[in-house]
Each structure stands twice: as C-alpha cells, then as structure tokens.
Amino acid sequence: MAPGRVTVRSVKLTAVELRRINLPLVAPFRTSFGTEVTKDALLVRAISPDGEGWGECVAMDAPLYSYEYVETAQDVIRRFLLPRLFAAGEVSAGQVAHLLEPIKGHPMAKAAVEMAVLDAELRQAGQSLATFFGATRDRVPSGVSVGIQDSVPQLLDVVAAFLDAGYVRIKLKIEPGWDVEPVQAVRERFGDDLLLQVDANTAYTLGDARQLAKLDPFDLLLIEQPLAEDDVRGHAELARRIKTPVCLDESVTSARSAADAIALGACQIINVKPGRVGGYLEARRIAAVAAANGVPVWCGGMLETGIGRGANAALAACPEFTLPGDVSASDRFYARDITPPFVLEDGHIRVPDGPGLGVDVLPDILEEVTVAVETIRP
Ligand code: NPQ
Ligand code: MG
C-alpha cells in the first residue's frame, strides 16, 4: 500500500435496504425436500457516507433445507440484527458476528448482514474479497448439482448437457427410491473417470445403511448429508458401514461443530456454505479447521444470484478448497441474473478481482425483479 494511504476498516451505516427479489429458475429444481420453481431472495444493501455494500441471504422461501426462511431472516434482521449494528456506531465486518452473538441462531440472516458490511468495507479499501480471503487462484473448477428427474433417460440427457457445457463434476440429488439406479446409469453412460457425487439432503436414516452401501461399487467422491441434521453420531456410524466418503452439509453449523464432527468421525469431507454457518468469516475458519485435520472442503451453493455466486467463487479460490464446488455458471439456474452472468470457461468460473465482491448489480434488471423494498435507519 502506498505511504500515506489509510486503509478504511470500518463502515458507518446510515441506512440498510432490505430488498426482496423473485427470479424464475430455468427449470424446476427437485431435491429430497421439495421442488423449487422460482427463487425468492433477500438482498441486503449497506449504505454508508463512503459507499455501499451488498449482501445476499440464502434462506429459502420455506424452511425445507434448514429452519430459516426468507421472512424470518428479514424479520430478525430488521428487529434484532440491524439495531445492534446501528448502536455500535462504526462497524467492521470482523466485529459483526460478535455484536450479533446474543441473538440466537439465524445464521443465514447474520451472514447476509456481515456480507454487506464486508463488501462495503472492502470497496472502501479497494481490496477484493478474494485477496482478503487469501485466495490463491483466479478461476475455480465448476461443479453442478443435478435435481431429481422423472426418469433415468431424462437424467442422462440432463447430465450429458451439463458435461457438454464443460462442468467438471456432477452431483446427483438422491432420495429413497432414486439412488442406486440413477448412479449406476450415469456411471455406465459416462464412465469411471467422471467426477461423481450424491446429495441426500437428510432423506435417509441409519436403518438405510445397507441400501446406501449399494452405492459403494460406483466410486463416488462422496455422499453428502445422508442423515438428519442433528444425527452426527449416526453419520459416524454410517461412515464405518459404507465405503463412500461421508460429507456433511446441513450438520455443520459452525467451526466448533465442524471440529466436533471431525473428531467423532462423522465426516471425511465438508461442504462449506457461508450462509449456513453465519458468514464468510466463519466459513474461512471452518476451512482452516478442516485443513488442519486433513479434511478436504468444497464450496456449496444455494442458488445464489451473481452477488452470492461471486463471493462463493472467491471463497472456493482459497487453498483449502481442494474439491470442485457447486459454483456453477449463472445460467445453470437463471436466464437473466441481477449481475453480469458468470460463465463457464473451460469448466471454470472466473474469480472476481474488483474491490469488494467485484460484482456490479444491474439496476434495470434489479428493479424489474424486485417485489418489495424496505429501508431501515438508525
Ligand atoms: C445443497 N444446493 O447442497 C443445496 C440445496 C438447495 C445446489 O444442491 C432454493 C434455495 C432452492 C436454496 C434447493 C444445491 C434450493 C436451495 C436446494 C438449496 O444441499
Ligand atoms: Mg447439500
């Protein structure tokens, strides 16, 4: 940094805008917990005298992935989170989690607020999120999550199209009745070299261990969150009964819970999602804890707009992230996004290098998809 230049490390919040948008998905996305056809997202815009910052809340419109949903996130942000940040005067992103700690739970709401402050702060300082994180790559390999389909032939067509587009890793959503058959069909059609994994989103119980062991011959990279969110011990037992490495998603809610799950033998791999764990800073700590224990991590996805997608690309560019993430191109989910789209280049997504998120919101499209705006002031 040039002599005499001062790095601004805090943000004076004069207002925060909470904006709800509705984006149609290019195709319905079916998982073991339901089928989504549109994305109801909550955006957080932190406004300060020195500029603004954007955050994206990854809560769904219903409590199907975890207990949070977009209305509870907006309510807790409005009523409990922002008043604490306003009361603190100037805030730095590194202080946000501590200031919000007295409020229990609501990690996705907290993550969105921290992200907006972090973006504002880094834009002021002229530093990219990737540099702030210590990212070591300028592009990241891109994986794709493939929803449950109506038939195996249909699944093979969908997977073929994603492979043609260049995706380097395929994740199949599974549930009881849609597991061994689709995995076997994809292996047979696309061969042993395909990087392939599955995600059950908690749809099984330990009593299904024999069924899940039938996936052993297919050389999957991992099975993600087969059992309930709070069944950490069950995952440890399952990990002893199957050959496929167990990866946790929903169960890992903090760096502490990651350390506990690793110590219990409940996971050999971790899916890191900033929203699920209360923010990008906690996500970085989880990656560090995992790496210290020799546990590979990868960056998950929550159907983010370009705002969250850019931030995920920066996170996925950190050295601990040794497996391809669910950081797909924007057109995997959206025909039109609120930012310039992220595109696949030789199976990779470019990591933004501009200040903050390094992603610019397109005002006209943003207005078109906005369904409500609320401004909160101190
Ligand atoms: C997962 N994501 O890894 C999640 C689940 C998921 C890309 O598989 C709206 C918002 C719909 C968030 C559907 C992927 C969603 C969502 C599924 C998250 O478990
Ligand atoms: Mg998952």
Coordinates of C-alpha atoms and ligand atoms in Angstrom, one line a residue:
M1 CA 0.0 0.0 0.0
A2 CA 1.2 3.5 -0.9
P3 CA 2.6 5.5 2.0
G4 CA 0.1 7.9 3.5
R5 CA -2.9 5.9 2.3
V6 CA -5.1 4.8 5.1
T7 CA -7.0 1.5 4.8
V8 CA -10.6 2.2 5.9
R9 CA -11.5 -0.7 8.1
S10 CA -14.9 0.2 9.3
V11 CA -18.3 1.3 7.9
K12 CA -20.6 3.9 9.3
L13 CA -24.1 2.5 8.5
T14 CA -26.5 5.3 7.7
A15 CA -29.2 3.0 6.3
V16 CA -29.7 -0.6 5.3
E17 CA -32.0 -1.6 2.4
L18 CA -33.7 -4.9 2.5
R19 CA -34.8 -5.9 -1.0
R20 CA -36.9 -8.9 -2.0
I21 CA -36.5 -10.2 -5.5
N22 CA -38.1 -13.0 -7.4
L23 CA -36.1 -14.8 -10.1
P24 CA -37.7 -17.6 -12.2
L25 CA -35.5 -20.7 -12.4
V26 CA -34.7 -22.0 -15.9
A27 CA -36.1 -25.4 -14.9
P28 CA -37.7 -26.8 -11.7
F29 CA -35.1 -27.9 -9.2
R30 CA -36.2 -31.1 -7.3
T31 CA -34.4 -32.3 -4.2
S32 CA -35.4 -34.8 -1.5
F33 CA -37.2 -31.9 0.4
G34 CA -39.2 -30.4 -2.5
T35 CA -39.3 -28.8 -5.9
E36 CA -38.4 -25.1 -6.4
V37 CA -39.5 -23.2 -9.5
T38 CA -38.6 -19.6 -8.5
K39 CA -36.0 -18.1 -6.2
D40 CA -37.3 -15.7 -3.6
A41 CA -34.2 -13.9 -2.5
L42 CA -33.5 -11.3 0.1
L43 CA -30.7 -8.7 -0.7
V44 CA -29.1 -6.5 1.9
R45 CA -27.7 -3.2 0.8
A46 CA -25.5 -1.5 3.4
I47 CA -25.4 2.3 2.9
S48 CA -22.7 4.5 4.3
P49 CA -21.4 8.0 3.6
D50 CA -18.4 6.4 1.8
G51 CA -20.3 4.0 -0.4
E52 CA -22.4 0.9 -0.2
G53 CA -22.1 -2.9 0.1
W54 CA -24.3 -5.8 -1.0
G55 CA -25.2 -9.0 0.9
E56 CA -27.4 -11.9 -0.2
C57 CA -29.4 -14.0 2.2
V58 CA -29.5 -17.6 1.1
A59 CA -32.6 -18.6 3.1
M60 CA -35.3 -20.3 1.0
D61 CA -38.9 -19.2 0.9
A62 CA -39.9 -22.2 3.2
P63 CA -38.0 -23.9 6.0
L64 CA -37.1 -27.1 4.0
Y65 CA -33.3 -27.0 3.8
S66 CA -33.0 -25.6 7.4
Y67 CA -35.3 -23.9 9.8
E68 CA -34.7 -20.4 8.4
Y69 CA -36.8 -18.9 5.7
V70 CA -36.8 -15.6 4.0
E71 CA -39.5 -14.0 6.1
T72 CA -37.8 -15.0 9.4
A73 CA -34.5 -13.8 8.1
Q74 CA -35.9 -10.4 7.1
D75 CA -37.8 -10.1 10.4
V76 CA -34.7 -10.9 12.6
I77 CA -32.5 -8.6 10.5
R78 CA -35.0 -5.7 10.9
R79 CA -35.9 -6.2 14.5
F80 CA -32.8 -7.6 16.2
L81 CA -29.6 -7.5 14.0
L82 CA -29.6 -4.0 12.5
P83 CA -30.4 -2.2 15.8
R84 CA -27.3 -3.8 17.3
L85 CA -25.1 -2.7 14.4
F86 CA -26.5 0.8 14.4
A87 CA -25.9 1.0 18.2
A88 CA -22.3 0.1 17.7
G89 CA -21.6 3.2 15.6
E90 CA -18.9 2.3 13.0
V91 CA -18.6 -1.4 12.4
S92 CA -16.0 -3.7 10.7
A93 CA -17.1 -7.0 9.2
G94 CA -14.9 -8.8 11.7
Q95 CA -17.0 -7.4 14.6
V96 CA -20.4 -8.2 13.2
A97 CA -20.6 -11.9 14.4
H98 CA -19.5 -10.8 17.9
L99 CA -22.0 -8.0 18.0
L100 CA -24.8 -10.3 16.9
E101 CA -23.9 -13.2 19.1
P102 CA -26.5 -12.5 21.8
I103 CA -29.2 -13.2 19.2
K104 CA -29.5 -17.0 18.9
G105 CA -29.5 -18.8 15.7
H106 CA -30.4 -17.3 12.3
P107 CA -27.1 -17.8 10.6
M108 CA -28.3 -17.0 7.1
A109 CA -29.7 -13.7 8.3
K110 CA -26.4 -12.9 10.1
A111 CA -24.3 -14.0 7.1
A112 CA -26.2 -11.6 4.8
V113 CA -25.6 -8.6 7.1
E114 CA -22.0 -9.4 7.6
M115 CA -21.5 -9.9 3.8
A116 CA -23.0 -6.4 3.1
V117 CA -20.7 -4.8 5.7
L118 CA -17.7 -6.7 4.3
D119 CA -18.4 -5.7 0.8
A120 CA -18.8 -2.0 1.8
E121 CA -15.6 -2.1 3.8
L122 CA -13.5 -3.8 1.1
R123 CA -14.8 -1.5 -1.6
Q124 CA -13.7 1.5 0.5
A125 CA -10.3 -0.1 1.0
G126 CA -10.0 -1.1 -2.7
Q127 CA -9.4 -4.7 -1.9
S128 CA -11.1 -7.7 -3.5
L129 CA -12.9 -10.4 -1.4
A130 CA -10.5 -13.0 -3.0
T131 CA -7.4 -11.1 -1.8
F132 CA -9.0 -10.5 1.6
F133 CA -9.6 -14.3 1.9
G134 CA -6.1 -15.2 0.8
A135 CA -7.4 -16.8 -2.4
T136 CA -4.6 -18.4 -4.5
R137 CA -6.4 -18.9 -7.8
D138 CA -8.0 -16.6 -10.3
R139 CA -10.5 -19.2 -11.5
V140 CA -12.2 -22.2 -9.9
P141 CA -13.3 -25.6 -11.3
S142 CA -17.1 -25.7 -11.6
G143 CA -19.4 -28.5 -10.5
V144 CA -23.1 -28.8 -11.0
S145 CA -26.0 -30.1 -8.8
V146 CA -28.5 -32.1 -10.8
G147 CA -32.0 -32.3 -9.5
I148 CA -34.1 -35.5 -9.2
Q149 CA -35.6 -36.3 -12.6
D150 CA -38.8 -38.0 -13.7
S151 CA -36.9 -40.9 -15.3
V152 CA -33.4 -42.3 -15.8
P153 CA -33.3 -41.5 -19.6
Q154 CA -34.2 -37.9 -18.8
L155 CA -31.4 -37.7 -16.2
L156 CA -28.9 -39.0 -18.7
D157 CA -29.9 -36.2 -21.1
V158 CA -29.6 -33.6 -18.4
V159 CA -26.2 -34.8 -17.3
A160 CA -25.0 -35.1 -20.9
A161 CA -25.9 -31.4 -21.5
F162 CA -24.0 -30.3 -18.4
L163 CA -21.0 -32.3 -19.4
D164 CA -21.2 -30.7 -22.9
A165 CA -21.2 -27.3 -21.2
G166 CA -18.0 -28.2 -19.5
Y167 CA -18.8 -28.9 -15.9
V168 CA -16.0 -30.8 -14.3
R169 CA -18.0 -32.6 -11.6
I170 CA -21.6 -33.9 -11.4
K171 CA -23.6 -34.1 -8.2
L172 CA -26.8 -36.1 -8.3
K173 CA -29.6 -35.3 -5.8
I174 CA -30.9 -38.6 -4.3
E175 CA -33.7 -39.8 -2.1
P176 CA -35.1 -43.3 -1.2
G177 CA -36.2 -44.8 -4.5
W178 CA -33.9 -42.6 -6.6
D179 CA -30.3 -43.6 -5.6
V180 CA -28.6 -46.8 -6.9
E181 CA -30.4 -46.8 -10.3
P182 CA -29.6 -43.3 -11.4
V183 CA -26.0 -43.5 -10.1
Q184 CA -25.4 -46.8 -11.9
A185 CA -26.9 -45.4 -15.1
V186 CA -24.7 -42.3 -15.0
R187 CA -21.6 -44.4 -14.3
E188 CA -22.4 -46.8 -17.2
R189 CA -23.1 -44.0 -19.6
F190 CA -20.3 -41.5 -18.8
G191 CA -17.6 -43.8 -17.5
D192 CA -15.3 -44.3 -14.5
D193 CA -13.4 -41.0 -15.0
L194 CA -16.4 -38.8 -14.4
L195 CA -16.2 -37.0 -11.0
L196 CA -19.5 -38.0 -9.5
Q197 CA -21.1 -37.5 -6.1
V198 CA -24.5 -37.6 -4.5
D199 CA -26.5 -35.4 -2.0
A200 CA -29.4 -36.8 0.0
N201 CA -30.3 -33.6 2.0
T202 CA -31.1 -35.7 5.1
A203 CA -33.5 -38.1 3.4
Y204 CA -32.2 -41.4 5.0
T205 CA -31.9 -43.0 8.4
L206 CA -29.2 -45.2 9.8
G207 CA -31.5 -48.1 9.0
D208 CA -30.9 -47.4 5.3
A209 CA -27.1 -48.2 5.7
R210 CA -27.4 -51.4 3.7
Q211 CA -29.1 -49.6 0.9
L212 CA -26.5 -46.8 0.9
A213 CA -23.7 -49.4 0.9
K214 CA -25.1 -50.5 -2.5
L215 CA -23.5 -47.2 -3.8
D216 CA -20.0 -48.5 -2.8
P217 CA -19.1 -50.0 -6.2
F218 CA -19.6 -46.8 -8.0
D219 CA -16.5 -45.0 -6.7
L220 CA -18.4 -41.8 -5.7
L221 CA -16.3 -38.9 -4.5
L222 CA -18.7 -38.6 -1.5
I223 CA -22.2 -38.9 -0.2
E224 CA -23.5 -35.6 1.2
Q225 CA -25.7 -35.4 4.3
P226 CA -27.5 -38.7 4.1
L227 CA -28.9 -38.5 7.6
A228 CA -30.7 -35.9 9.8
E229 CA -29.0 -32.6 10.6
D230 CA -28.7 -33.4 14.3
D231 CA -27.6 -37.0 13.7
V232 CA -23.9 -36.5 13.9
R233 CA -23.3 -39.8 15.7
G234 CA -25.4 -41.6 13.1
H235 CA -23.1 -40.2 10.3
A236 CA -20.1 -41.5 12.3
E237 CA -21.7 -45.0 12.4
L238 CA -22.7 -44.9 8.8
A239 CA -19.2 -43.9 7.8
R240 CA -18.0 -47.1 9.4
R241 CA -20.6 -49.1 7.4
I242 CA -20.1 -47.7 3.9
K243 CA -17.1 -47.2 1.6
T244 CA -18.2 -43.9 0.0
P245 CA -16.8 -41.0 2.0
V246 CA -19.3 -39.2 4.1
C247 CA -19.6 -35.4 3.6
L248 CA -21.6 -33.1 5.9
D249 CA -23.6 -30.1 4.8
E250 CA -26.6 -29.3 7.0
S251 CA -25.0 -30.7 10.2
V252 CA -22.0 -28.3 10.1
T253 CA -23.2 -25.0 11.5
S254 CA -20.0 -23.5 12.9
A255 CA -16.3 -24.1 13.2
R256 CA -16.9 -25.8 16.5
S257 CA -19.5 -28.2 15.1
A258 CA -17.1 -28.9 12.2
A259 CA -14.3 -29.8 14.7
D260 CA -16.8 -32.0 16.7
A261 CA -18.0 -33.8 13.6
I262 CA -14.4 -34.5 12.5
A263 CA -13.4 -35.7 16.0
L264 CA -16.4 -38.0 16.0
G265 CA -15.5 -39.5 12.6
A266 CA -18.8 -38.2 11.2
C267 CA -17.3 -36.7 8.1
Q268 CA -14.3 -37.3 5.8
I269 CA -15.2 -34.2 3.7
I270 CA -17.1 -30.9 4.5
N271 CA -19.3 -28.8 2.3
V272 CA -18.8 -25.2 3.3
K273 CA -21.7 -22.8 2.8
P274 CA -21.3 -19.3 4.3
G275 CA -25.0 -18.8 4.8
R276 CA -25.4 -22.0 6.8
V277 CA -22.6 -21.1 9.2
G278 CA -23.3 -17.4 9.8
G279 CA -21.0 -15.8 7.3
Y280 CA -17.9 -15.9 5.1
L281 CA -15.6 -15.3 8.0
E282 CA -16.8 -18.4 9.9
A283 CA -16.7 -20.3 6.6
R284 CA -13.0 -19.4 6.3
R285 CA -12.4 -20.7 9.9
I286 CA -14.2 -24.0 9.0
A287 CA -11.9 -24.4 6.1
A288 CA -8.9 -23.8 8.4
V289 CA -10.1 -26.3 11.0
A290 CA -10.8 -28.9 8.3
A291 CA -7.4 -28.4 6.6
A292 CA -5.6 -28.7 10.0
N293 CA -7.3 -32.1 10.3
G294 CA -6.6 -33.3 6.8
V295 CA -10.3 -33.0 5.8
P296 CA -10.9 -31.7 2.3
V297 CA -13.6 -29.0 1.8
W298 CA -15.6 -27.6 -1.1
C299 CA -17.9 -24.6 -1.6
G300 CA -21.6 -25.4 -1.6
G301 CA -24.3 -23.5 -3.4
M302 CA -27.8 -22.1 -2.5
L303 CA -28.9 -21.0 -5.9
E304 CA -27.3 -17.6 -5.4
T305 CA -27.7 -14.6 -7.6
G306 CA -24.5 -13.1 -9.0
I307 CA -23.9 -11.4 -5.7
G308 CA -23.5 -14.6 -3.7
R309 CA -22.1 -16.5 -6.6
G310 CA -19.2 -14.1 -6.9
A311 CA -18.4 -14.3 -3.2
N312 CA -18.6 -18.1 -3.4
A313 CA -16.1 -18.1 -6.2
A314 CA -13.7 -16.1 -4.1
L315 CA -14.1 -18.5 -1.2
A316 CA -13.7 -21.5 -3.5
A317 CA -10.4 -20.0 -4.7
C318 CA -8.8 -20.4 -1.2
P319 CA -6.2 -23.2 -0.9
E320 CA -8.2 -25.4 1.4
F321 CA -10.9 -25.9 -1.2
T322 CA -9.4 -28.9 -3.0
L323 CA -12.7 -30.3 -4.5
P324 CA -14.8 -28.7 -7.2
G325 CA -17.7 -26.7 -5.6
D326 CA -21.4 -26.2 -6.5
V327 CA -20.3 -22.8 -8.0
S328 CA -22.0 -23.2 -11.4
A329 CA -22.5 -20.7 -14.2
S330 CA -25.4 -18.2 -13.6
D331 CA -27.4 -19.8 -16.5
R332 CA -27.5 -23.1 -14.6
F333 CA -30.4 -21.5 -12.6
Y334 CA -31.2 -18.2 -14.2
A335 CA -31.9 -17.0 -17.7
R336 CA -31.4 -13.4 -16.5
D337 CA -29.4 -12.5 -13.4
I338 CA -29.2 -9.2 -11.5
T339 CA -25.4 -9.1 -12.3
P340 CA -23.5 -9.8 -15.4
P341 CA -23.6 -13.6 -15.7
F342 CA -20.8 -15.9 -14.5
V343 CA -20.0 -18.1 -17.5
L344 CA -18.1 -21.4 -17.8
E345 CA -14.7 -21.1 -19.4
D346 CA -13.2 -24.5 -19.9
G347 CA -15.2 -25.8 -17.0
H348 CA -14.1 -23.0 -14.7
I349 CA -15.6 -19.8 -13.2
R350 CA -13.5 -16.7 -13.0
V351 CA -13.0 -15.2 -9.6
P352 CA -13.9 -11.5 -9.4
D353 CA -10.9 -9.3 -8.8
G354 CA -12.6 -5.9 -8.4
P355 CA -12.9 -4.2 -5.0
G356 CA -15.3 -6.0 -2.5
L357 CA -17.4 -8.6 -4.2
G358 CA -16.2 -7.3 -7.5
V359 CA -19.7 -7.8 -8.9
D360 CA -21.9 -5.0 -10.1
V361 CA -25.7 -5.1 -9.8
L362 CA -27.5 -4.2 -13.0
P363 CA -30.0 -1.5 -11.9
D364 CA -32.6 -2.0 -14.6
I365 CA -32.9 -5.8 -14.1
L366 CA -32.8 -5.4 -10.3
E367 CA -35.8 -3.1 -10.5
E368 CA -37.7 -5.4 -12.8
V369 CA -37.4 -8.4 -10.4
T370 CA -37.9 -6.5 -7.2
V371 CA -41.1 -7.3 -5.3
A372 CA -40.5 -5.2 -2.2
V373 CA -38.0 -2.7 -0.7
E374 CA -37.7 -1.7 2.9
T375 CA -35.2 0.8 4.3
I376 CA -34.1 0.6 7.9
R377 CA -32.4 3.5 9.6
P378 CA -30.8 4.0 13.0
Ligands
NPQ1 C1 -27.5 -28.4 -1.1 N1 -27.9 -26.8 -3.0 O1 -26.3 -28.6 -1.4 C2 -28.3 -27.3 -1.7 C3 -29.7 -27.5 -1.6 C4 -30.7 -26.5 -2.1 C5 -27.1 -26.6 -5.3 O2 -27.8 -28.6 -4.4 C6 -33.6 -22.5 -3.2 C7 -32.6 -22.0 -2.3 C8 -33.6 -23.8 -3.5 C9 -31.7 -22.9 -1.9 C10 -32.7 -26.1 -3.4 C11 -27.6 -27.4 -4.2 C12 -32.7 -24.7 -3.0 C13 -31.7 -24.2 -2.2 C14 -31.7 -26.9 -2.9 C15 -30.7 -25.1 -1.7 O3 -27.9 -29.1 -0.3
MG2 MG -26.2 -30.3 0.3

